[in-house]
Amino acid sequence: QVQLVESGGGLVQAGGSLRLSCTASRSIFTINAMGWYRQAPGKQRELVAIIFSGGGSSYGDSVKGRFTISRDNAKNTMYLQMNSLKPEDTAVYYCNAAIEKNYWGKGTLVTVSS
């Protein structure tokens, strides 16, 4: 079992950057897969990026080349560096940990103004 808390969301102009953090209530060293998802108003939740304990990662097509996912096991924290933000990136961003089941944070709102 794990609790996840996201932070770092806010309002930013198009072309700007934000870094999201997801802090876990326990060690993430043994968590094989952690990821970021987002949900925009009226849309389904979609995968943004996922990172594996071995260091591999994968990104949604819409964020490739702009977003970077990373994890710091010593700090029990996962990050999402978001650059060149676009208005269509506006959404609530959720942290996910896949253990015996999927665990979710409560989300952090990112708003990108044009």
N, CA, C and O atoms as a printed pandas DataFrame, in Angstrom:
     atom_number atom_name residue_name chain_id  residue_number  x_coord  y_coord  z_coord
0              1         N          GLN        A               1    0.839   -1.173    0.000
1              2        CA          GLN        A               1    0.000    0.000    0.000
2              3         C          GLN        A               1    0.883    1.235    0.000
3              4         O          GLN        A               1    1.971    1.231    0.576
4              5         N          VAL        A               2    0.403    2.312   -0.660
5              6        CA          VAL        A               2    1.181    3.537   -0.734
6              7         C          VAL        A               2    0.232    4.705   -0.942
7              8         O          VAL        A               2   -0.779    4.583   -1.634
8              9         N          GLN        A               3    0.564    5.832   -0.339
9             10        CA          GLN        A               3   -0.145    7.087   -0.611
10            11         C          GLN        A               3    0.745    7.968   -1.479
11            12         O          GLN        A               3    1.959    8.037   -1.286
12            13         N          LEU        A               4    0.115    8.634   -2.433
13            14        CA          LEU        A               4    0.844    9.463   -3.391
14            15         C          LEU        A               4    0.322   10.888   -3.327
15            16         O          LEU        A               4   -0.889   11.108   -3.307
16            17         N          VAL        A               5    1.223   11.849   -3.294
17            18        CA          VAL        A               5    0.841   13.258   -3.240
18            19         C          VAL        A               5    1.558   14.017   -4.347
19            20         O          VAL        A               5    2.787   14.055   -4.403
20            21         N          GLU        A               6    0.765   14.619   -5.223
21            22        CA          GLU        A               6    1.326   15.420   -6.310
22            23         C          GLU        A               6    1.466   16.881   -5.887
23            24         O          GLU        A               6    0.717   17.369   -5.040
24            25         N          SER        A               7    2.426   17.564   -6.484
25            26        CA          SER        A               7    2.600   18.993   -6.268
26            27         C          SER        A               7    3.271   19.591   -7.487
27            28         O          SER        A               7    3.809   18.879   -8.335
28            29         N          GLY        A               8    3.229   20.924   -7.560
29            30        CA          GLY        A               8    3.932   21.615   -8.633
30            31         C          GLY        A               8    3.058   22.155   -9.740
31            32         O          GLY        A               8    3.550   22.832  -10.643
32            33         N          GLY        A               9    1.779   21.871   -9.689
33            34        CA          GLY        A               9    0.888   22.402  -10.716
34            35         C          GLY        A               9    0.689   23.890  -10.556
35            36         O          GLY        A               9    1.095   24.488   -9.559
36            37         N          GLY        A              10    0.056   24.476  -11.553
37            38        CA          GLY        A              10   -0.214   25.915  -11.496
38            39         C          GLY        A              10   -0.555   26.463  -12.850
39            40         O          GLY        A              10   -0.836   25.719  -13.790
40            41         N          LEU        A              11   -0.527   27.783  -12.941
41            42        CA          LEU        A              11   -0.841   28.495  -14.175
42            43         C          LEU        A              11    0.455   28.944  -14.844
43            44         O          LEU        A              11    1.325   29.535  -14.204
44            45         N          VAL        A              12    0.570   28.659  -16.126
45            46        CA          VAL        A              12    1.775   29.032  -16.871
46            47         C          VAL        A              12    1.368   29.441  -18.280
47            48         O          VAL        A              12    0.369   28.955  -18.810
48            49         N          GLN        A              13    2.132   30.320  -18.872
49            50        CA          GLN        A              13    1.860   30.730  -20.250
50            51         C          GLN        A              13    2.376   29.690  -21.232
51            52         O          GLN        A              13    3.307   28.941  -20.937
52            53         N          ALA        A              14    1.769   29.658  -22.378
53            54        CA          ALA        A              14    2.221   28.754  -23.433
54            55         C          ALA        A              14    3.704   28.990  -23.709
55            56         O          ALA        A              14    4.166   30.129  -23.770
56            57         N          GLY        A              15    4.430   27.900  -23.873
57            58        CA          GLY        A              15    5.870   27.963  -24.076
58            59         C          GLY        A              15    6.667   27.865  -22.789
59            60         O          GLY        A              15    7.887   27.709  -22.822
60            61         N          GLY        A              16    5.992   27.955  -21.664
61            62        CA          GLY        A              16    6.664   27.903  -20.380
62            63         C          GLY        A              16    6.909   26.486  -19.891
63            64         O          GLY        A              16    6.648   25.511  -20.596
64            65         N          SER        A              17    7.414   26.393  -18.674
65            66        CA          SER        A              17    7.781   25.098  -18.089
66            67         C          SER        A              17    7.227   24.972  -16.676
67            68         O          SER        A              17    7.007   25.961  -15.976
68            69         N          LEU        A              18    7.010   23.732  -16.285
69            70        CA          LEU        A              18    6.641   23.380  -14.912
70            71         C          LEU        A              18    7.284   22.044  -14.582
71            72         O          LEU        A              18    7.545   21.229  -15.467
72            73         N          ARG        A              19    7.534   21.832  -13.296
73            74        CA          ARG        A              19    7.988   20.520  -12.852
74            75         C          ARG        A              19    7.020   20.013  -11.794
75            76         O          ARG        A              19    6.810   20.644  -10.758
76            77         N          LEU        A              20    6.445   18.872  -12.082
77            78        CA          LEU        A              20    5.559   18.219  -11.132
78            79         C          LEU        A              20    6.343   17.211  -10.299
79            80         O          LEU        A              20    7.302   16.599  -10.769
80            81         N          SER        A              21    5.908   17.056   -9.052
81            82        CA          SER        A              21    6.506   16.060   -8.166
82            83         C          SER        A              21    5.416   15.144   -7.635
83            84         O          SER        A              21    4.274   15.561   -7.440
84            85         N          CYS        A              22    5.777   13.915   -7.409
85            86        CA          CYS        A              22    4.886   12.927   -6.785
86            87         C          CYS        A              22    5.679   12.258   -5.669
87            88         O          CYS        A              22    6.631   11.520   -5.923
88            89         N          THR        A              23    5.279   12.521   -4.445
89            90        CA          THR        A              23    5.978   11.969   -3.301
90            91         C          THR        A              23    5.165   10.822   -2.712
91            92         O          THR        A              23    3.965   10.949   -2.471
92            93         N          ALA        A              24    5.840    9.709   -2.487
93            94        CA          ALA        A              24    5.195    8.510   -1.962
94            95         C          ALA        A              24    5.388    8.396   -0.457
95            96         O          ALA        A              24    6.341    8.933    0.108
96            97         N          SER        A              25    4.461    7.682    0.180
97            98        CA          SER        A              25    4.492    7.542    1.638
98            99         C          SER        A              25    5.485    6.485    2.100
99           100         O          SER        A              25    5.751    6.354    3.295
100          101         N          ARG        A              26    6.028    5.736    1.154
101          102        CA          ARG        A              26    7.028    4.735    1.499
102          103         C          ARG        A              26    8.036    4.628    0.366
103          104         O          ARG        A              26    7.909    5.305   -0.653
104          105         N          SER        A              27    9.013    3.795    0.545
105          106        CA          SER        A              27   10.049    3.618   -0.471
106          107         C          SER        A              27    9.439    3.199   -1.811
107          108         O          SER        A              27    8.552    2.348   -1.875
108          109         N          ILE        A              28    9.939    3.818   -2.870
109          110        CA          ILE        A              28    9.486    3.453   -4.209
110          111         C          ILE        A              28   10.491    2.541   -4.910
111          112         O          ILE        A              28   10.318    2.200   -6.080
112          113         N          PHE        A              29   11.535    2.154   -4.194
113          114        CA          PHE        A              29   12.610    1.360   -4.791
114          115         C          PHE        A              29   12.082    0.082   -5.436
115          116         O          PHE        A              29   12.557   -0.334   -6.493
116          117         N          THR        A              30   11.093   -0.535   -4.787
117          118        CA          THR        A              30   10.586   -1.808   -5.278
118          119         C          THR        A              30    9.370   -1.669   -6.186
119          120         O          THR        A              30    8.824   -2.668   -6.654
120          121         N          ILE        A              31    8.950   -0.444   -6.433
121          122        CA          ILE        A              31    7.800   -0.236   -7.310
122          123         C          ILE        A              31    8.285   -0.269   -8.751
123          124         O          ILE        A              31    9.047    0.597   -9.182
124          125         N          ASN        A              32    7.841   -1.267   -9.482
125          126        CA          ASN        A              32    8.368   -1.473  -10.828
126          127         C          ASN        A              32    7.966   -0.355  -11.785
127          128         O          ASN        A              32    8.787    0.112  -12.574
128          129         N          ALA        A              33    6.725    0.069  -11.721
129          130        CA          ALA        A              33    6.242    1.051  -12.692
130          131         C          ALA        A              33    5.508    2.179  -11.988
131          132         O          ALA        A              33    4.605    1.953  -11.184
132          133         N          MET        A              34    5.916    3.396  -12.308
133          134        CA          MET        A              34    5.222    4.596  -11.833
134          135         C          MET        A              34    4.986    5.493  -13.043
135          136         O          MET        A              34    5.780    5.517  -13.984
136          137         N          GLY        A              35    3.888    6.222  -12.998
137          138        CA          GLY        A              35    3.595    7.039  -14.166
138          139         C          GLY        A              35    2.793    8.278  -13.851
139          140         O          GLY        A              35    2.272    8.458  -12.751
140          141         N          TRP        A              36    2.714    9.124  -14.857
141          142        CA          TRP        A              36    1.881   10.316  -14.834
142          143         C          TRP        A              36    0.766   10.150  -15.864
143          144         O          TRP        A              36    0.999    9.733  -16.998
144          145         N          TYR        A              37   -0.424   10.481  -15.448
145          146        CA          TYR        A              37   -1.583   10.501  -16.321
146          147         C          TYR        A              37   -2.219   11.873  -16.213
147          148         O          TYR        A              37   -1.962   12.615  -15.265
148          149         N          ARG        A              38   -3.050   12.205  -17.190
149          150        CA          ARG        A              38   -3.757   13.487  -17.113
150          151         C          ARG        A              38   -5.179   13.336  -17.635
151          152         O          ARG        A              38   -5.489   12.458  -18.439
152          153         N          GLN        A              39   -6.018   14.219  -17.149
153          154        CA          GLN        A              39   -7.403   14.220  -17.591
154          155         C          GLN        A              39   -7.863   15.658  -17.783
155          156         O          GLN        A              39   -7.913   16.446  -16.839
156          157         N          ALA        A              40   -8.191   15.974  -19.012
157          158        CA          ALA        A              40   -8.710   17.288  -19.345
158          159         C          ALA        A              40  -10.230   17.263  -19.234
159          160         O          ALA        A              40  -10.834   16.193  -19.314
160          161         N          PRO        A              41  -10.855   18.420  -19.052
161          162        CA          PRO        A              41  -12.321   18.469  -18.932
162          163         C          PRO        A              41  -13.004   17.812  -20.122
163          164         O          PRO        A              41  -12.702   18.125  -21.273
164          165         N          GLY        A              42  -13.926   16.899  -19.835
165          166        CA          GLY        A              42  -14.672   16.241  -20.892
166          167         C          GLY        A              42  -13.937   15.156  -21.638
167          168         O          GLY        A              42  -14.453   14.606  -22.611
168          169         N          LYS        A              43  -12.729   14.840  -21.188
169          170        CA          LYS        A              43  -11.934   13.816  -21.871
170          171         C          LYS        A              43  -11.579   12.684  -20.924
171          172         O          LYS        A              43  -11.659   12.823  -19.703
172          173         N          GLN        A              44  -11.187   11.567  -21.506
173          174        CA          GLN        A              44  -10.752   10.430  -20.706
174          175         C          GLN        A              44   -9.338   10.646  -20.177
175          176         O          GLN        A              44   -8.550   11.401  -20.747
176          177         N          ARG        A              45   -9.040    9.968  -19.079
177          178        CA          ARG        A              45   -7.688   10.020  -18.537
178          179         C          ARG        A              45   -6.736    9.339  -19.530
179          180         O          ARG        A              45   -7.043    8.277  -20.071
180          181         N          GLU        A              46   -5.590    9.961  -19.755
181          182        CA          GLU        A              46   -4.622    9.418  -20.702
182          183         C          GLU        A              46   -3.233    9.340  -20.088
183          184         O          GLU        A              46   -2.881   10.100  -19.185
184          185         N          LEU        A              47   -2.465    8.405  -20.602
185          186        CA          LEU        A              47   -1.086    8.253  -20.154
186          187         C          LEU        A              47   -0.225    9.404  -20.675
187          188         O          LEU        A              47   -0.267    9.744  -21.857
188          189         N          VAL        A              48    0.544    9.988  -19.781
189          190        CA          VAL        A              48    1.523   11.006  -20.171
190          191         C          VAL        A              48    2.904   10.377  -20.293
191          192         O          VAL        A              48    3.572   10.498  -21.319
192          193         N          ALA        A              49    3.320    9.697  -19.216
193          194        CA          ALA        A              49    4.640    9.076  -19.212
194          195         C          ALA        A              49    4.689    8.024  -18.126
195          196         O          ALA        A              49    3.973    8.108  -17.128
196          197         N          ILE        A              50    5.537    7.038  -18.327
197          198        CA          ILE        A              50    5.715    5.976  -17.358
198          199         C          ILE        A              50    7.201    5.682  -17.240
199          200         O          ILE        A              50    7.942    5.761  -18.220
200          201         N          ILE        A              51    7.628    5.341  -16.030
201          202        CA          ILE        A              51    9.037    5.023  -15.798
202          203         C          ILE        A              51    9.121    3.743  -14.988
203          204         O          ILE        A              51    8.319    3.507  -14.085
204          205         N          PHE        A              52   10.105    2.922  -15.326
205          206        CA          PHE        A              52   10.266    1.623  -14.709
206          207         C          PHE        A              52   11.474    1.633  -13.775
207          208         O          PHE        A              52   12.362    2.478  -13.890
208          209         N          SER        A              53   11.486    0.680  -12.850
209          210        CA          SER        A              53   12.551    0.634  -11.861
210          211         C          SER        A              53   13.915    0.453  -12.508
211          212         O          SER        A              53   14.927    0.872  -11.946
212          213         N          GLY        A              54   13.953   -0.162  -13.673
213          214        CA          GLY        A              54   15.222   -0.361  -14.361
214          215         C          GLY        A              54   15.716    0.875  -15.099
215          216         O          GLY        A              54   16.822    0.888  -15.639
216          217         N          GLY        A              55   14.884    1.916  -15.116
217          218        CA          GLY        A              55   15.288    3.178  -15.735
218          219         C          GLY        A              55   14.635    3.460  -17.070
219          220         O          GLY        A              55   14.696    4.586  -17.564
220          221         N          GLY        A              56   14.010    2.456  -17.664
221          222        CA          GLY        A              56   13.341    2.679  -18.932
222          223         C          GLY        A              56   12.110    3.547  -18.752
223          224         O          GLY        A              56   11.543    3.619  -17.661
224          225         N          SER        A              57   11.693    4.215  -19.840
225          226        CA          SER        A              57   10.533    5.084  -19.784
226          227         C          SER        A              57    9.812    5.078  -21.124
227          228         O          SER        A              57   10.356    4.665  -22.148
228          229         N          SER        A              58    8.580    5.544  -21.084
229          230        CA          SER        A              58    7.778    5.630  -22.292
230          231         C          SER        A              58    6.884    6.844  -22.171
231          232         O          SER        A              58    6.480    7.221  -21.071
232          233         N          TYR        A              59    6.568    7.472  -23.330
233          234        CA          TYR        A              59    5.793    8.710  -23.325
234          235         C          TYR        A              59    4.609    8.632  -24.273
235          236         O          TYR        A              59    4.631    7.916  -25.273
236          237         N          GLY        A              60    3.575    9.389  -23.929
237          238        CA          GLY        A              60    2.478    9.558  -24.867
238          239         C          GLY        A              60    2.952   10.363  -26.068
239          240         O          GLY        A              60    3.846   11.200  -25.946
240          241         N          ASP        A              61    2.361   10.115  -27.209
241          242        CA          ASP        A              61    2.812   10.764  -28.444
242          243         C          ASP        A              61    2.755   12.291  -28.347
243          244         O          ASP        A              61    3.609   12.982  -28.901
244          245         N          SER        A              62    1.763   12.806  -27.653
245          246        CA          SER        A              62    1.560   14.251  -27.632
246          247         C          SER        A              62    2.601   14.993  -26.791
247          248         O          SER        A              62    2.702   16.216  -26.885
248          249         N          VAL        A              63    3.370   14.282  -25.981
249          250        CA          VAL        A              63    4.343   14.957  -25.102
250          251         C          VAL        A              63    5.780   14.565  -25.412
251          252         O          VAL        A              63    6.703   15.095  -24.794
252          253         N          LYS        A              64    5.988   13.668  -26.335
253          254        CA          LYS        A              64    7.350   13.237  -26.674
254          255         C          LYS        A              64    8.200   14.423  -27.095
255          256         O          LYS        A              64    7.780   15.254  -27.900
256          257         N          GLY        A              65    9.400   14.486  -26.538
257          258        CA          GLY        A              65   10.321   15.566  -26.864
258          259         C          GLY        A              65   10.120   16.825  -26.038
259          260         O          GLY        A              65   10.949   17.734  -26.086
260          261         N          ARG        A              66    9.030   16.892  -25.282
261          262        CA          ARG        A              66    8.755   18.081  -24.454
262          263         C          ARG        A              66    8.777   17.754  -22.959
263          264         O          ARG        A              66    9.198   18.581  -22.150
264          265         N          PHE        A              67    8.335   16.576  -22.599
265          266        CA          PHE        A              67    8.246   16.182  -21.190
266          267         C          PHE        A              67    9.317   15.132  -20.880
267          268         O          PHE        A              67    9.701   14.340  -21.741
268          269         N          THR        A              68    9.787   15.148  -19.635
269          270        CA          THR        A              68   10.761   14.155  -19.177
270          271         C          THR        A              68   10.341   13.640  -17.813
271          272         O          THR        A              68   10.114   14.413  -16.883
272          273         N          ILE        A              69   10.242   12.329  -17.711
273          274        CA          ILE        A              69    9.894   11.692  -16.441
274          275         C          ILE        A              69   11.164   11.178  -15.777
275          276         O          ILE        A              69   12.082   10.707  -16.449
276          277         N          SER        A              70   11.209   11.274  -14.451
277          278        CA          SER        A              70   12.367   10.764  -13.715
278          279         C          SER        A              70   11.904   10.349  -12.323
279          280         O          SER        A              70   10.802   10.690  -11.895
280          281         N          ARG        A              71   12.745    9.623  -11.637
281          282        CA          ARG        A              71   12.433    9.201  -10.276
282          283         C          ARG        A              71   13.683    9.241   -9.433
283          284         O          ARG        A              71   14.777    8.941   -9.911
284          285         N          ASP        A              72   13.521    9.615   -8.165
285          286        CA          ASP        A              72   14.605    9.635   -7.203
286          287         C          ASP        A              72   14.206    8.690   -6.082
287          288         O          ASP        A              72   13.449    9.059   -5.184
288          289         N          ASN        A              73   14.716    7.478   -6.141
289          290        CA          ASN        A              73   14.320    6.477   -5.145
290          291         C          ASN        A              73   14.712    6.903   -3.730
291          292         O          ASN        A              73   14.009    6.582   -2.772
292          293         N          ALA        A              74   15.808    7.612   -3.592
293          294        CA          ALA        A              74   16.265    8.032   -2.262
294          295         C          ALA        A              74   15.293    9.017   -1.615
295          296         O          ALA        A              74   15.198    9.097   -0.391
296          297         N          LYS        A              75   14.572    9.766   -2.455
297          298        CA          LYS        A              75   13.610   10.748   -1.954
298          299         C          LYS        A              75   12.174   10.268   -2.064
299          300         O          LYS        A              75   11.241   11.006   -1.747
300          301         N          ASN        A              76   11.995    9.041   -2.510
301          302        CA          ASN        A              76   10.643    8.486   -2.689
302          303         C          ASN        A              76    9.789    9.380   -3.575
303          304         O          ASN        A              76    8.596    9.550   -3.325
304          305         N          THR        A              77   10.388    9.945   -4.596
305          306        CA          THR        A              77    9.721   10.964   -5.406
306          307         C          THR        A              77    9.925   10.712   -6.890
307          308         O          THR        A              77   11.002   10.324   -7.343
308          309         N          MET        A              78    8.853   10.945   -7.623
309          310        CA          MET        A              78    8.903   10.904   -9.078
310          311         C          MET        A              78    8.619   12.313   -9.595
311          312         O          MET        A              78    7.884   13.080   -8.972
312          313         N          TYR        A              79    9.211   12.641  -10.737
313          314        CA          TYR        A              79    9.073   13.990  -11.279
314          315         C          TYR        A              79    8.566   13.941  -12.726
315          316         O          TYR        A              79    8.689   12.931  -13.419
316          317         N          LEU        A              80    8.001   15.051  -13.146
317          318        CA          LEU        A              80    7.663   15.246  -14.545
318          319         C          LEU        A              80    8.075   16.664  -14.920
319          320         O          LEU        A              80    7.440   17.632  -14.504
320          321         N          GLN        A              81    9.124   16.779  -15.697
321          322        CA          GLN        A              81    9.561   18.075  -16.205
322          323         C          GLN        A              81    8.810   18.347  -17.498
323          324         O          GLN        A              81    8.906   17.579  -18.456
324          325         N          MET        A              82    8.074   19.427  -17.520
325          326        CA          MET        A              82    7.248   19.766  -18.677
326          327         C          MET        A              82    7.759   21.064  -19.294
327          328         O          MET        A              82    7.721   22.116  -18.656
328          329         N          ASN        A              83    8.233   20.988  -20.521
329          330        CA          ASN        A              83    8.738   22.153  -21.244
330          331         C          ASN        A              83    7.868   22.419  -22.470
331          332         O          ASN        A              83    7.097   21.564  -22.906
332          333         N          SER        A              84    8.010   23.607  -23.003
333          334        CA          SER        A              84    7.258   24.003  -24.210
334          335         C          SER        A              84    5.772   23.685  -24.067
335          336         O          SER        A              84    5.160   23.083  -24.949
336          337         N          LEU        A              85    5.222   24.096  -22.959
337          338        CA          LEU        A              85    3.828   23.772  -22.665
338          339         C          LEU        A              85    2.887   24.443  -23.654
339          340         O          LEU        A              85    3.125   25.551  -24.136
340          341         N          LYS        A              86    1.800   23.715  -23.935
341          342        CA          LYS        A              86    0.783   24.179  -24.865
342          343         C          LYS        A              86   -0.568   24.250  -24.152
343          344         O          LYS        A              86   -0.778   23.553  -23.159
344          345         N          PRO        A              87   -1.477   25.077  -24.643
345          346        CA          PRO        A              87   -2.806   25.131  -23.999
346          347         C          PRO        A              87   -3.478   23.754  -23.912
347          348         O          PRO        A              87   -4.223   23.486  -22.970
348          349         N          GLU        A              88   -3.218   22.895  -24.880
349          350        CA          GLU        A              88   -3.820   21.555  -24.852
350          351         C          GLU        A              88   -3.224   20.645  -23.794
351          352         O          GLU        A              88   -3.704   19.527  -23.601
352          353         N          ASP        A              89   -2.186   21.105  -23.105
353          354        CA          ASP        A              89   -1.643   20.348  -21.971
354          355         C          ASP        A              89   -2.428   20.625  -20.689
355          356         O          ASP        A              89   -2.182   19.991  -19.663
356          357         N          THR        A              90   -3.362   21.557  -20.742
357          358        CA          THR        A              90   -4.171   21.880  -19.577
358          359         C          THR        A              90   -4.976   20.663  -19.134
359          360         O          THR        A              90   -5.736   20.091  -19.916
360          361         N          ALA        A              91   -4.802   20.274  -17.875
361          362        CA          ALA        A              91   -5.451   19.080  -17.346
362          363         C          ALA        A              91   -5.118   18.937  -15.869
363          364         O          ALA        A              91   -4.268   19.648  -15.333
364          365         N          VAL        A              92   -5.803   18.004  -15.228
365          366        CA          VAL        A              92   -5.383   17.551  -13.908
366          367         C          VAL        A              92   -4.414   16.394  -14.127
367          368         O          VAL        A              92   -4.724   15.432  -14.829
368          369         N          TYR        A              93   -3.259   16.501  -13.526
369          370        CA          TYR        A              93   -2.208   15.484  -13.677
370          371         C          TYR        A              93   -2.194   14.593  -12.440
371          372         O          TYR        A              93   -2.151   15.073  -11.307
372          373         N          TYR        A              94   -2.230   13.299  -12.680
373          374        CA          TYR        A              94   -2.291   12.308  -11.613
374          375         C          TYR        A              94   -1.035   11.440  -11.612
375          376         O          TYR        A              94   -0.500   11.079  -12.660
376          377         N          CYS        A              95   -0.593   11.123  -10.417
377          378        CA          CYS        A              95    0.517   10.203  -10.221
378          379         C          CYS        A              95   -0.046    8.799  -10.022
379          380         O          CYS        A              95   -1.081    8.627   -9.379
380          381         N          ASN        A              96    0.626    7.814  -10.563
381          382        CA          ASN        A              96    0.180    6.423  -10.460
382          383         C          ASN        A              96    1.342    5.528  -10.076
383          384         O          ASN        A              96    2.471    5.714  -10.529
384          385         N          ALA        A              97    1.038    4.544   -9.226
385          386        CA          ALA        A              97    2.010    3.501   -8.892
386          387         C          ALA        A              97    1.329    2.156   -9.076
387          388         O          ALA        A              97    0.272    1.901   -8.500
388          389         N          ALA        A              98    1.936    1.302   -9.878
389          390        CA          ALA        A              98    1.370   -0.019  -10.143
390          391         C          ALA        A              98    2.079   -1.029   -9.253
391          392         O          ALA        A              98    3.233   -1.388   -9.487
392          393         N          ILE        A              99    1.354   -1.485   -8.216
393          394        CA          ILE        A              99    1.929   -2.464   -7.295
394          395         C          ILE        A              99    1.032   -3.698   -7.389
395          396         O          ILE        A              99    0.940   -4.306   -8.455
396          397         N          GLU        A             100    0.375   -4.078   -6.302
397          398        CA          GLU        A             100   -0.572   -5.186   -6.416
398          399         C          GLU        A             100   -1.868   -4.713   -7.055
399          400         O          GLU        A             100   -2.676   -5.511   -7.530
400          401         N          LYS        A             101   -2.044   -3.417   -7.055
401          402        CA          LYS        A             101   -3.137   -2.759   -7.758
402          403         C          LYS        A             101   -2.636   -1.367   -8.120
403          404         O          LYS        A             101   -1.525   -0.986   -7.753
404          405         N          ASN        A             102   -3.451   -0.617   -8.835
405          406        CA          ASN        A             102   -3.086    0.749   -9.180
406          407         C          ASN        A             102   -3.413    1.691   -8.027
407          408         O          ASN        A             102   -4.525    1.688   -7.499
408          409         N          TYR        A             103   -2.420    2.497   -7.646
409          410        CA          TYR        A             103   -2.625    3.535   -6.656
410          411         C          TYR        A             103   -2.538    4.891   -7.344
411          412         O          TYR        A             103   -1.726    5.090   -8.248
412          413         N          TRP        A             104   -3.392    5.830   -6.901
413          414        CA          TRP        A             104   -3.477    7.142   -7.522
414          415         C          TRP        A             104   -3.370    8.243   -6.487
415          416         O          TRP        A             104   -3.842    8.101   -5.359
416          417         N          GLY        A             105   -2.746    9.338   -6.879
417          418        CA          GLY        A             105   -2.806   10.547   -6.086
418          419         C          GLY        A             105   -4.099   11.288   -6.387
419          420         O          GLY        A             105   -4.909   10.841   -7.200
420          421         N          LYS        A             106   -4.289   12.439   -5.715
421          422        CA          LYS        A             106   -5.515   13.211   -5.907
422          423         C          LYS        A             106   -5.422   14.171   -7.086
423          424         O          LYS        A             106   -6.430   14.733   -7.516
424          425         N          GLY        A             107   -4.227   14.357   -7.600
425          426        CA          GLY        A             107   -4.050   15.174   -8.786
426          427         C          GLY        A             107   -3.611   16.596   -8.488
427          428         O          GLY        A             107   -3.833   17.125   -7.399
428          429         N          THR        A             108   -2.985   17.195   -9.481
429          430        CA          THR        A             108   -2.595   18.597   -9.415
430          431         C          THR        A             108   -2.961   19.252  -10.751
431          432         O          THR        A             108   -2.715   18.687  -11.817
432          433         N          LEU        A             109   -3.547   20.439  -10.679
433          434        CA          LEU        A             109   -4.055   21.099  -11.865
434          435         C          LEU        A             109   -2.962   21.896  -12.566
435          436         O          LEU        A             109   -2.256   22.694  -11.948
436          437         N          VAL        A             110   -2.842   21.665  -13.845
437          438        CA          VAL        A             110   -1.945   22.448  -14.699
438          439         C          VAL        A             110   -2.806   23.204  -15.706
439          440         O          VAL        A             110   -3.601   22.613  -16.437
440          441         N          THR        A             111   -2.631   24.514  -15.728
441          442        CA          THR        A             111   -3.379   25.348  -16.666
442          443         C          THR        A             111   -2.380   26.127  -17.517
443          444         O          THR        A             111   -1.537   26.857  -16.997
444          445         N          VAL        A             112   -2.490   25.961  -18.822
445          446        CA          VAL        A             112   -1.591   26.647  -19.755
446          447         C          VAL        A             112   -2.409   27.664  -20.542
447          448         O          VAL        A             112   -3.335   27.308  -21.271
448          449         N          SER        A             113   -2.054   28.918  -20.382
449          450        CA          SER        A             113   -2.779   29.985  -21.070
450          451         C          SER        A             113   -2.122   30.312  -22.409
451          452         O          SER        A             113   -0.907   30.202  -22.574
452          453         N          SER        A             114   -2.957   30.712  -23.347
453          454        CA          SER        A             114   -2.436   31.024  -24.691
454          455         C          SER        A             114   -2.023   32.483  -24.814
455          456         O          SER        A             114   -1.567   32.907  -25.876
